[in-house]
Every structure is written in C-alpha cells, then in structure tokens.
XYZ file of C-alpha atoms in Angstrom:
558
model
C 130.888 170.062 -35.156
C 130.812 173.353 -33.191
C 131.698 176.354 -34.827
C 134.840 178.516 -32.890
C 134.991 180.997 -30.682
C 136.571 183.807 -31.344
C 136.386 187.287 -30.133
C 135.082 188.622 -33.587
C 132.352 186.360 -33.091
C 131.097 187.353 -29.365
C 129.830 190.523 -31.413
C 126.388 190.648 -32.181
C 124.712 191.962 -35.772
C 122.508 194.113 -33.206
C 125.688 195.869 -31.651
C 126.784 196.574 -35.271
C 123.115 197.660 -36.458
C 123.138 199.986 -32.847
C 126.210 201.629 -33.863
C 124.709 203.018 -37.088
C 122.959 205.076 -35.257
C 122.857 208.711 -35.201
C 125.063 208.140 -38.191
C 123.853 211.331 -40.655
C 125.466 209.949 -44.037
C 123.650 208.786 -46.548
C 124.036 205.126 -46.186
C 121.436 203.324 -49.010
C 120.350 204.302 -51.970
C 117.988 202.645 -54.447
C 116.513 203.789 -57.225
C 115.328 207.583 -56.070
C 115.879 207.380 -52.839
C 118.582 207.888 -50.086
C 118.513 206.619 -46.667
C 120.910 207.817 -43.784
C 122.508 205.281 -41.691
C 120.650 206.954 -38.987
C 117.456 206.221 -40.774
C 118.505 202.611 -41.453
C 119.007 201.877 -37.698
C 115.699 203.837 -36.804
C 113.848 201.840 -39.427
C 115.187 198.258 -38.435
C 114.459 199.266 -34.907
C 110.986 200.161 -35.755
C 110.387 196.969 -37.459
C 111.989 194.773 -34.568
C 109.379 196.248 -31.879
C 107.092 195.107 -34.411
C 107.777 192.078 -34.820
C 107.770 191.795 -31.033
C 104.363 192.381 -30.862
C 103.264 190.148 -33.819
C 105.117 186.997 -32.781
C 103.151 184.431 -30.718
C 104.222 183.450 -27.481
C 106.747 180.661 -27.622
C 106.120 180.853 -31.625
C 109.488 180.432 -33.343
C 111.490 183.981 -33.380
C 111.060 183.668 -37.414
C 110.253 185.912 -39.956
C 109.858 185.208 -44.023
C 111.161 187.627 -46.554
C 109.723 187.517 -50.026
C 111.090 190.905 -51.585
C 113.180 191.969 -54.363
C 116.262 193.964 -53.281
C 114.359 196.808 -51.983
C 115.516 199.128 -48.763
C 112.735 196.762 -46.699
C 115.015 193.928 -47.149
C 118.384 195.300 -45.056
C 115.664 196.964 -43.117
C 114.592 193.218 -41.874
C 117.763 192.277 -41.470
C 118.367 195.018 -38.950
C 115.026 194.396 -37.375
C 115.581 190.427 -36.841
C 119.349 191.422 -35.198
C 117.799 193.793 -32.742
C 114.921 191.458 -31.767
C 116.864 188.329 -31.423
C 114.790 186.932 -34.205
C 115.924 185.009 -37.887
C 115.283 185.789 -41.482
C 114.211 183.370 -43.483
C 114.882 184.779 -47.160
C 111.977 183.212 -49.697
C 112.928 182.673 -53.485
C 110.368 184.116 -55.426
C 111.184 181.591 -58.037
C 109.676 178.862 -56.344
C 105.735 178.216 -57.014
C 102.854 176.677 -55.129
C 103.548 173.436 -52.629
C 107.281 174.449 -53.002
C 106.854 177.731 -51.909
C 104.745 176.899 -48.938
C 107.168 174.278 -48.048
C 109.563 177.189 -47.664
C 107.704 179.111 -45.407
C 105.957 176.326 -43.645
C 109.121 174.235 -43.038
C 111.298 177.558 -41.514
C 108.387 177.961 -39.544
C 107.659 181.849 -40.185
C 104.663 182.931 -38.307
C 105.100 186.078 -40.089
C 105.906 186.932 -43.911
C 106.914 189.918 -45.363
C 106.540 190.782 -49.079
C 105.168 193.116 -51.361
C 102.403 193.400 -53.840
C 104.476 191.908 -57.323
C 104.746 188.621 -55.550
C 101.595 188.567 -54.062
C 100.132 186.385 -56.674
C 102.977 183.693 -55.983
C 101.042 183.553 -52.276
C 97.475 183.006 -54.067
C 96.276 179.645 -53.211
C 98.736 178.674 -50.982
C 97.692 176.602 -47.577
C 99.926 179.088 -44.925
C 98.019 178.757 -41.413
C 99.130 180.875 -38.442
C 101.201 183.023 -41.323
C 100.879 187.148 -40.832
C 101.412 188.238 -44.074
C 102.389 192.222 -44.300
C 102.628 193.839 -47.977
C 105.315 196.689 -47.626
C 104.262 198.762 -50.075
C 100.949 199.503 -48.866
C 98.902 201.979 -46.402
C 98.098 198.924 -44.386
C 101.741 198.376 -43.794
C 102.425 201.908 -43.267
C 99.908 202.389 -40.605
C 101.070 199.389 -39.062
C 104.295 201.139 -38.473
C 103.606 203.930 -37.738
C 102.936 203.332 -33.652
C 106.477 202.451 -33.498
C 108.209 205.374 -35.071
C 110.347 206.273 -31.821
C 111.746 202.755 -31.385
C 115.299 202.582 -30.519
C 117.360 200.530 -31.515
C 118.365 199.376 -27.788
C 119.358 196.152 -26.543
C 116.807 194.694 -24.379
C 116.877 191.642 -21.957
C 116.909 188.443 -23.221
C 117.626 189.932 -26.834
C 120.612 189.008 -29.461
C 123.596 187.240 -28.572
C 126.262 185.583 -30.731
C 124.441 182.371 -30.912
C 121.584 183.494 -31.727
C 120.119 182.448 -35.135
C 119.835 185.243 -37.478
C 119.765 183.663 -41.258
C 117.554 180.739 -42.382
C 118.789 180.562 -45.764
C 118.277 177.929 -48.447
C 120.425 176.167 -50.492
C 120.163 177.183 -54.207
C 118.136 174.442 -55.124
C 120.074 173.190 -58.000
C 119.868 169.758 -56.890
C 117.428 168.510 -54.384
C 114.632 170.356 -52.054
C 116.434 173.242 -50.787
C 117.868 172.789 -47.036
C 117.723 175.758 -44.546
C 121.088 176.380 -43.344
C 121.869 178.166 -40.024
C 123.729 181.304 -39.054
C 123.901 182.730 -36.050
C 124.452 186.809 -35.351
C 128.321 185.984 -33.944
C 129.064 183.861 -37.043
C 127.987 186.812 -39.699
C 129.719 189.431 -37.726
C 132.723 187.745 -37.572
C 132.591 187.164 -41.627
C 131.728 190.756 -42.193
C 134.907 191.615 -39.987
C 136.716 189.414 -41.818
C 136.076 190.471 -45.330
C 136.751 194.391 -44.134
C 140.083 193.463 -43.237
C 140.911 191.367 -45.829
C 139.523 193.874 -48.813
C 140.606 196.855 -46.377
C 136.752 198.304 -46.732
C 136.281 201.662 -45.749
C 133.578 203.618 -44.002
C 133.774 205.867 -46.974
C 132.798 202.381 -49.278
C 129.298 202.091 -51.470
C 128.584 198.056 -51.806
C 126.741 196.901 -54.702
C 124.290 194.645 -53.839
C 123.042 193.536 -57.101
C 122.642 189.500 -56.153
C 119.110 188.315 -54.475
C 119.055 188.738 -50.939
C 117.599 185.843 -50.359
C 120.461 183.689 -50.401
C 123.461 183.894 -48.190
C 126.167 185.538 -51.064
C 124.702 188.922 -51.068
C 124.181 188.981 -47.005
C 127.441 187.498 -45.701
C 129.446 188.707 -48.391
C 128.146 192.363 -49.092
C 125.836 193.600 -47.008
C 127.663 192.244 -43.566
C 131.089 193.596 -44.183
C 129.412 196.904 -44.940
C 127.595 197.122 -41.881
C 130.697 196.105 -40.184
C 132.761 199.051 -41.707
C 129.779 201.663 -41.801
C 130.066 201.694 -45.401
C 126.655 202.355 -47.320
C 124.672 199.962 -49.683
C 123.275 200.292 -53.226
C 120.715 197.830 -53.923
C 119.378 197.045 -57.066
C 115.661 195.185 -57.356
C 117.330 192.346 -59.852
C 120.485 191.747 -61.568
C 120.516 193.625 -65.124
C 123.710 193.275 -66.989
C 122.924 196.376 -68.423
C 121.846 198.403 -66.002
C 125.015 197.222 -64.230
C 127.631 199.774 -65.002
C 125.183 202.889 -65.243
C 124.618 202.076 -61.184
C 127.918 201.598 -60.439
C 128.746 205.206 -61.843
C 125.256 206.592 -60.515
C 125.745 205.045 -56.951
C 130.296 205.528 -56.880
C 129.826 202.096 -56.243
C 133.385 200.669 -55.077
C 132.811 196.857 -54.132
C 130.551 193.783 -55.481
C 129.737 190.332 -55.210
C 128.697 188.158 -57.717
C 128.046 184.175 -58.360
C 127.678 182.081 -61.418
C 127.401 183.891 -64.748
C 126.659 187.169 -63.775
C 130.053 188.329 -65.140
C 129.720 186.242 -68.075
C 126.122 188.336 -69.081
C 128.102 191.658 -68.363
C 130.431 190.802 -70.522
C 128.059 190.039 -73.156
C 126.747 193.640 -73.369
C 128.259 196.066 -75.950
C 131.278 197.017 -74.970
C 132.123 200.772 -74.919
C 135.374 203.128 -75.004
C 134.639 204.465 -71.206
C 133.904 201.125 -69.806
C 137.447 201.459 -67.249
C 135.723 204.893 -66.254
C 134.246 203.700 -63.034
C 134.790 203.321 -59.506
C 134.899 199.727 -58.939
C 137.819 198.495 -57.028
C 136.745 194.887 -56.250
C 134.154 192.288 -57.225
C 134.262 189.018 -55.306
C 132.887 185.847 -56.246
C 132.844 182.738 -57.117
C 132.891 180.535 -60.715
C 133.338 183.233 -63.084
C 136.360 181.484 -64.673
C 139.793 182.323 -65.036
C 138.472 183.658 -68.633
C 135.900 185.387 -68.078
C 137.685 187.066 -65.222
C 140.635 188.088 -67.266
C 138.565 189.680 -69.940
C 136.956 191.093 -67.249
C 139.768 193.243 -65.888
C 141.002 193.884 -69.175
C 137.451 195.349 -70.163
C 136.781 197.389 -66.905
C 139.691 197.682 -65.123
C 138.339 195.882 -62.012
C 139.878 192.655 -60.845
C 138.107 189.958 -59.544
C 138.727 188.136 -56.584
C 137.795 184.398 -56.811
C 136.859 183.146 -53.231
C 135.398 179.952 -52.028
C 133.466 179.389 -49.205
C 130.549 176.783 -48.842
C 127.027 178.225 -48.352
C 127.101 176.343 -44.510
C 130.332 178.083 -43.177
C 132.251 174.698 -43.259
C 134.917 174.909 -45.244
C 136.908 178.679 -47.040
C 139.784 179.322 -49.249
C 141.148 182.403 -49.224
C 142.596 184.227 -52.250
C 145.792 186.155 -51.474
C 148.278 187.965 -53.310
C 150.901 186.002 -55.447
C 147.666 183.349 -56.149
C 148.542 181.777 -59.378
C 145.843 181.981 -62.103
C 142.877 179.285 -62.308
C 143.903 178.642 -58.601
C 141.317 179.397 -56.046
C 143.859 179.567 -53.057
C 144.752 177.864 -49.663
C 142.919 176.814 -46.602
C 141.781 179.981 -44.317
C 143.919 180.106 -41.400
C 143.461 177.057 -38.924
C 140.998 175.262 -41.251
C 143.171 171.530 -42.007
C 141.117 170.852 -45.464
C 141.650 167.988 -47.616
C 140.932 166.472 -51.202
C 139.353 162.989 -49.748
C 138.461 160.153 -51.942
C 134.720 159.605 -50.752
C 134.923 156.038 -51.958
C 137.665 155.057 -50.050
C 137.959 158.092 -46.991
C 141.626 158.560 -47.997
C 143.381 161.702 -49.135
C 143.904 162.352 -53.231
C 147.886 162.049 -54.501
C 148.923 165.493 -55.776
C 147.466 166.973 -59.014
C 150.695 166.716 -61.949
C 150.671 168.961 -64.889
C 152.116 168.460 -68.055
C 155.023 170.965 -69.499
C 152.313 172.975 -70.568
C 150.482 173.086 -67.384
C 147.724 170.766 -68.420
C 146.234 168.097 -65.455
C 147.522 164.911 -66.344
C 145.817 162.630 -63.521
C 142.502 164.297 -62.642
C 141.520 160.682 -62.505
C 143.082 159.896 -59.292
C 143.903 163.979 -58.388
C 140.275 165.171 -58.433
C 138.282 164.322 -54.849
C 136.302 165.918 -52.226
C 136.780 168.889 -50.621
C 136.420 168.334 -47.042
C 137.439 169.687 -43.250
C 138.540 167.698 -41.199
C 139.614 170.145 -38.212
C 136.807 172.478 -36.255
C 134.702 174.747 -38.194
C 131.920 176.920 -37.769
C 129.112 174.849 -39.397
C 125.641 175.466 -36.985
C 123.414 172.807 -39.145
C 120.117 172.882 -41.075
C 116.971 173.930 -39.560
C 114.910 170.556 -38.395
C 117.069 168.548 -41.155
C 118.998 165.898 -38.803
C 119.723 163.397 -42.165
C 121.332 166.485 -43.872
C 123.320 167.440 -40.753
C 124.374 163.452 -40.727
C 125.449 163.936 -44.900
C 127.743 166.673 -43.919
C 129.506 165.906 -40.905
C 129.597 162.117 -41.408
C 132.904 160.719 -39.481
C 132.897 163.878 -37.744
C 134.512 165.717 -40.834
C 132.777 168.327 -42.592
C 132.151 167.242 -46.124
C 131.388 170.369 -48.634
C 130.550 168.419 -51.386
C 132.779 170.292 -54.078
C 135.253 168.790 -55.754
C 138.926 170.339 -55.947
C 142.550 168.823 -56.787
C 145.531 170.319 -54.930
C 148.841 170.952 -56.441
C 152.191 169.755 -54.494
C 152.311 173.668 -53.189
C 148.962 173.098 -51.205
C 147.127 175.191 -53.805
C 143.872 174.339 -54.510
C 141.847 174.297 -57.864
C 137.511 173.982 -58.081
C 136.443 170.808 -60.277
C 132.924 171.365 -60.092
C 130.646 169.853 -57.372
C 130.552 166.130 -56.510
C 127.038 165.773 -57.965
C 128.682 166.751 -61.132
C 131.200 163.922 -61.234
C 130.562 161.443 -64.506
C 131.578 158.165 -64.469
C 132.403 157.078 -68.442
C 133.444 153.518 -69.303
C 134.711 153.289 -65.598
C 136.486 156.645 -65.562
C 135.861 159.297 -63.419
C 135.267 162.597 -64.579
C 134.808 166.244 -63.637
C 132.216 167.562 -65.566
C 133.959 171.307 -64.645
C 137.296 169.997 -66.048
C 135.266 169.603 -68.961
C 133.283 172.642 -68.875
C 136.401 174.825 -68.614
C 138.120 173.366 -72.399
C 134.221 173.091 -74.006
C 134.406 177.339 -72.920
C 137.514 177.495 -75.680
C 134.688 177.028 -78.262
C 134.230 179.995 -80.253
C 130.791 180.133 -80.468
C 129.756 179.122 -76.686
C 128.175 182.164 -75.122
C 127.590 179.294 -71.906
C 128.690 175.797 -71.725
C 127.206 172.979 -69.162
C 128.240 169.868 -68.814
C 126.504 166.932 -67.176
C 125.920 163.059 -67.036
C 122.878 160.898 -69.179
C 122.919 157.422 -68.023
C 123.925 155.081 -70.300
C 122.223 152.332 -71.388
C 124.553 149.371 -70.562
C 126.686 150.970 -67.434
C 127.732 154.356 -65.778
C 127.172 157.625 -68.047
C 127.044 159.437 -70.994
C 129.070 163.165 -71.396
C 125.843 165.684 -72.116
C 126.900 169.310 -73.009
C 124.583 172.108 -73.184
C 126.077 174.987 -75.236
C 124.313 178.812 -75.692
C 125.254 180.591 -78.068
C 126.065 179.111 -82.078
C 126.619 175.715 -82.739
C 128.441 174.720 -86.236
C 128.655 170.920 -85.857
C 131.888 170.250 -88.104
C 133.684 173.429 -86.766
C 133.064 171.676 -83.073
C 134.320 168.701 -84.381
C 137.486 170.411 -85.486
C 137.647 172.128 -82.271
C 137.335 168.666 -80.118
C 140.147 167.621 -82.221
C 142.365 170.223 -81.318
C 142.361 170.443 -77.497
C 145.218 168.371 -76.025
C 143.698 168.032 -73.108
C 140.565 166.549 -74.299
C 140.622 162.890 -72.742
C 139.245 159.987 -75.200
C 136.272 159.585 -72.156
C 135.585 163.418 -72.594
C 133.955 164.246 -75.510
C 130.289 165.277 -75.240
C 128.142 162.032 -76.762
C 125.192 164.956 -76.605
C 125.210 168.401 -77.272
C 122.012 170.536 -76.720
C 121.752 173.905 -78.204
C 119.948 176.819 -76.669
C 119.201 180.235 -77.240
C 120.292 180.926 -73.213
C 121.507 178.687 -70.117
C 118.776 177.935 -67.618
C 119.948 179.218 -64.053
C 118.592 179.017 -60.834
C 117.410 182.183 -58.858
C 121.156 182.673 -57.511
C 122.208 182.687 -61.278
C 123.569 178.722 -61.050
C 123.250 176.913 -63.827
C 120.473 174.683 -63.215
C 121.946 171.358 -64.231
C 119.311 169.792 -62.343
C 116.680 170.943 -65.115
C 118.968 170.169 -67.784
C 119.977 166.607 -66.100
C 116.530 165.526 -65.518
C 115.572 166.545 -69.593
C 118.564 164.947 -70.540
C 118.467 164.341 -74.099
C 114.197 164.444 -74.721
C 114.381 168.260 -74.331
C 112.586 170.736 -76.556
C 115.943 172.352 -77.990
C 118.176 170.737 -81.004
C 120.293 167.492 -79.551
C 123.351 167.060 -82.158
C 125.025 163.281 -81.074
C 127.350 160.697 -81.896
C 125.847 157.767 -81.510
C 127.415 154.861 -79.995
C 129.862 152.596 -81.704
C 130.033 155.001 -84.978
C 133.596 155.721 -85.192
C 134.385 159.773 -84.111
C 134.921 160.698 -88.198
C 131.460 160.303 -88.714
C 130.445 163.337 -86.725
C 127.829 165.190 -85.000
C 124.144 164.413 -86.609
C 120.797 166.020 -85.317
C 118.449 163.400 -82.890
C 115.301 162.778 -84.579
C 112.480 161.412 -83.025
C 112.905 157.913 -84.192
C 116.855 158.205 -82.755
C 115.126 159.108 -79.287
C 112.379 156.059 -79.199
C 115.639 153.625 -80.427
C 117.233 155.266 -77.803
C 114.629 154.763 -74.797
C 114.386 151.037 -76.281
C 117.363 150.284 -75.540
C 117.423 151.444 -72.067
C 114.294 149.273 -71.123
C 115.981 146.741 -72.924
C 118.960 146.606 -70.282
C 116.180 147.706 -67.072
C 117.706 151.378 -67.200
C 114.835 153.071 -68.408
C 113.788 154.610 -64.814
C 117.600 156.130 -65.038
C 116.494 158.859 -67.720
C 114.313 160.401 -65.099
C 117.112 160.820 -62.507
C-alpha cells in the first residue's frame, strides 16, 4: 500500500523550513514572546546541527519530544526536517513502563523535554537516551556553539521519503502504535489545506491542541509553514483562556478534536463573544450541535473534516455539504462502507420523512479504501500494518453510512459497535440522540457484556442526571430503537478524555458498571415503567454472580 506520488509531495518540510528564512515578520508568539520567521529557521537549524553531532553512528535518525506547546516544540520540528531526522512526540500523560515503552520502542537516542515533566522521567530504565532539559543553562550552553547554523541542505539530508513524524495513536484503545509520515507526505497536506482554506501569508494559526499527536502538526502547524503564515501556541488547551488568545494573538485559523468546542462552549458566554478574528476552526467530532451553537455564539464556522490519523483514508468538506454530513471521498480516493463480517459493501442509508436513519442496522459499516493511498505503516509494528491493509484495502476502522448521493455520515469507530440481543449498534448513533438530554454537559456511550450473550448499552452522562425526567426523555425520541436504551447510566461530575481530548471509553469500558461514580439501571426483565433505580452494592455482587454463573465473568474486565 504505497502512498502516491505527486508533485506536492516531492517537496521536502526542509525546503519549506529553508524558505522561512531571512523572513523578518514576526512569525510565533507565545506567551511574552515573539519570534521572527527568520529566527524560527535559524533556531531549527541550530538544533538540527545539533542533533547531528549527538546522534550515534548508524543510531536511528530519532529524536523524542516531551514538551508542552512551547516555541522548542516547532523549533524540533524544523530541526528534524533539516537533518533528515523524525520526531517522535511523547504524551506526557503516560507514566512509568508506558512511558519508557514510548521512547524505547521509537527508538530515540535522544529526548528532549523540560523541567515540569522531568519527574515523569524519574525512575525510568532509558539506556543510550540523551536527555536535554530546554529550559536550562545546560541546554543553553549546549547551543550555543551552533548559533551560525544555516539552515542549508546538506548531502544525504531530507527527501520526500524521509520519515519525519513518529506519532502515536491516541491511546484510547490499545498500546498506542507509532504511525509514519514522511517529509513529502506532510508537505503535501499542508499544501493541501492552504488551498483548500485559501490560508494566507498574512494568517496567525492557533495551535492550542498537544503537539504531540498528529492533529495539531499536519493540520495547523504544516499548512502554516507552507503559506508562511505565523503560529500562536498555547502550553495546554484552556477553554477560557481560549478567546482572550485569539484576540491577543489576531488569531485567524484553529484546529480542534473531541470536546474541545464542547468545554468552550461551556464558559460564560458574553455580549462581544462574535468580536474576534477567527475565520475557521477545523476539526473533527464536535457535533452538528455543538457546531451550530458554535457559530451562532462566535460567529466562526466550523469545518468538520475527516481524515484517519495514518493518512489512509479523507473526506473532504465542501460547500453545499448538508448538515450532520461529513462529506465525500477526497479526489481519487474510491472509499467504501464494507461489511467487515462479510467483505461486501453496505446498501444505502434510508431516512424517514423526517430525516431520521431507518436501517443503520444493515446501513452502518466500515469505512475503508480500497484504491491507492498514502498510508507509510507503523514503526516496527508488522501485525498492525497486516490489521490495516488486510486484502490489500486500507481499513480505517471508523464506522460511517453513506446516503444514495455518496455522502457520507461518522457512526463512531468500529470498536464502538454494540451488539444487543443480536442487533448491531452504533454506539455514536446513540450518543448523538442521548446529547438531546437537557442536562448532559457530555454523553458516552459504550458496551458491558452481558451475562447470557453479546452486550449491554452503558451511557456515561456529565452534567445532571434526574432519573424520571430521562425516562420521559427516552420516551420521547422517535428514533430511539427498542435495543437502544442505556441498561446503565453512570453519572459524573466531568468526561474522562485522553491527552488528545478523546473520550476515553477505554477507561470507562474497562470500569464498566463497578466504577466509583453513581450507576442508575434497569435491571433485566423489569418491564421499562419501572424505571431507573441506583446500583447498590448487593445489585453489583448479584450482578457478577450471574456472570460466573454463565462463564462470562472474565468479560467484565475487557
């Protein structure tokens, strides 16, 4: 499964970094302080002669980067272009044997972070590993030798194969793989999304998503290298400190993933909130909600894109898009809604009158590519490599339905599919009616096991819970199925998300109804008029009973 060729990708992210320089504007700000793009490209060349020096012969060209969103971060990513090397971005939300795994398994022989997540390193078997703390003298002096670097190709340096990003998966399910992207592949995307959002030298890109995982590089900080526009990084997301550095910074553009829109729209709203200079945020899974209330609120609209973290598979949003839809296959991808069980292609989605799904059953598959693509494969993970491109397809391992138009609608991701009383399920079909509820800040929805066969609906709901007012609620969605109804409902103060601001159904999953928080259920065989009642302890030990009972028990740890 090669990726393509294209003349967008025969540039390099070091020709793009090289042309930067002796660019005087100011081209990144954080916090105080204002870089030139000039003094970007000097920095990143400064850093690649570095690294140069501190890489072993024949060592892997690899370098770690534990760091907030600070101006060392782009600064790495320039230096790793102009040195031919690859970034490895660390998630400093992983502890101990995890974390080394991290580093160890993307084969860094040299880490950068800084001194707040130096503790995270305490302890931690990392042999052969340079570690270099940024915001020290130590570092500093280190530098300092190379202050005149250039940022000048050199022989044997960057081509468009050449791997530039290591970066994990979010973690939500599984260990984490390290997916590969090579300097022509994240050009070409940053040329891409310039055209297609029409970004301008003149631009200031938000970058207010970790850097550490392949949204805020491919989607923000590559198509504003690729236009000259600058960068505004902030350390970590803050829903509140969100519009002040959009005004502060004239920030124009933004990315964003999971709820991040849903926690600024949780802050108090104010009468100037459409006095700023955002044009475009771009994204994925805020909701067709969310986002609506969004533009209403700020004035910005959001443009809901889809692209899988590997490069396999995109849908591009255009004009005319009809709402909840995320759009079409990108030019010259042939993409599909497959029925992994039996390899064949999903019958149209219908919709009732009222423009409700009336056989997700049958409607609701896999989203997958079955033409080229530009997939490069996950470092030393053959078995994963094998998972995705099984058949020679390229298997995302979403789930979508398509409408008789070719449009195409997210239905959560395949590890999210229930099975109930031999019906398959989408736990984002149910997700998106569960939102209606008046007192859901966050809704998740996931499978238990259940004790005889298949699963169990589990909803996790933030915000207030009033068990007969969700009752009456259930009751009045039409397009609640009989199979859809949560049998569990947990209630927390806040949703637990990964580092990239997923929710992290895997935590919830594994609790699954033993959890800390209040579990309201209907227990099985009590008919629906008898409502919602709180677990007690003596309903959970019942419960588990009955699972041994029927050999299941081992399932509740899944």
């Amino acid at each position: 499964m090669g990726a393509r060729s294209t003349a967008a990708e025969r540039r390099t992210v070091a020709e793009l970094v090289q042309e930067r320089w002796g660019d005087h504007r100011p081209g990144l700000w954080f916090e105080e302080r204002t870089l030139t793009h000039h003094e970007v490209a000097a920095g990143a060349a400064a850093r690649a002669a570095l690294l140069t020096d501190l890489l072993p012969s024949r060592a892997q060209p690899h370098v770690g980067v534990l760091l907030d969103n600070t101006p060392e971060f782009p600064l790495w990513l320039g230096a790793a272009a102009l040195a031919g090397a690859a970034v490895a971005g660390i998630n400093p939300t992983r502890r101990g044997p995890e974390l080394a795994r991290d580093i160890l398994h993307t084969e860094c022989r040299v880490l950068v972070t800084e001194r707040t997540h130096l503790p995270l390193l305490d302890g931690l078997e990392l042999p052969g590993v340079r570690v270099l703390v940024t915001d020290t003298q130590a570092y500093e002096d280190l530098l300092a030798p190379y202050a005149d670097a250039r940022p000048e190709p050199g022989p044997g340096r960057a081509t468009p194969r050449s791997r530039f990003l290591l970066y994990f998966t979010s973690g939500s399910t599984g260990a984490p793989k390290a997916a590969i992207c090579s300097q022509g592949r994240l050009a070409a995307a940053g040329r891409s999304l310039v055209g297609h959002f029409g970004v301008r030298a003149d631009d200031v890109h938000y970058i207010c998503m970790p850097m550490f995982h392949g949204n805020a590089v491919i989607a923000d900080w590559a198509p504003a290298l690729a236009a000259g526009a600058g960068v505004a990084l902030r350390r970590r997301f803050s829903a509140s400190g969100f519009l002040p550095d959009v005004r502060a910074y004239g920030a124009t553009y933004f990315t964003y993933v999971g709820r991040a829109v849903q926690y600024i729209l949780q802050t108090p709203p104010r009468a100037d909130d459409r006095d700023n200079p955002l044009r475009t945020g771009f994204g994925t899974e805020a909701g067709a909600v969310d986002a609506a209330a969004f533009e209403e609120r700020f004035g910005v609209r959001l443009v809901e894109g889809y692209g899988s973290s590997e490069g396999g598979a995109a849908i591009q949003w255009s004009p005319g898009t009809p709402k909840g839809v995320t759009g079409r296959a990108a030019p010259g991808d042939d993409l599909a809604v497959i029925d992994p069980e039996t390899g064949a292609e999903c019958p149209a989605a219908l919709f009732g009158a009222d423009g409700l799904l009336l056989n997700g059953h049958e409607a609701i598959g896999e989203l997958v590519n079955r033409g080229p693509n530009p997939f490069e494969g996950y470092w030393r993970n053959p078995a994963a490599d094998a998972a995705r491109g099984r058949g020679g397809w390229y298997w995302t391992g979403d789930l979508f339905y398509r409408d008789a138009d070719g449009y195409l609608y997210f239905a959560g991701r395949t590890d999210d599919r229930l099975r109930v009383d031999s019906e398959n399920l989408a736990a984002a079909v149910i997700e998106n009616i569960l939102a209606r509820y008046e007192g859901a800040d966050a809704v998740a929805v996931y499978a238990v096991p259940d004790p005889v066969a298949g699963d169990q609906v589990m909803a996790a709901v933030a915000g207030t819970f009033d068990p007969p007012a969700f009752e009456a609620f259930l009751r009045a969605q039409p397009d609640l199925g009989t199979k859809m109804a949560p049998r569990f409902v947990r209630v927390l103060d806040r949703m637990p998300v990964t580092a990239t601001n997923k929710i992290h159904r895997a935590g919830l999953r594994r609790e699954g109804f033993r959890c800390a928080d209040p579990v309201w259920w209907r227990p099985t065989g009590e008919p629906e008029s008898a409502g919602y009642r709180l677990l007690s302890g003596a309903d959970v030990e019942a419960l588990v009973a009955r699972y041994r009972a029927r050999g299941r028990e081992e399932l509740l740890l899944r």
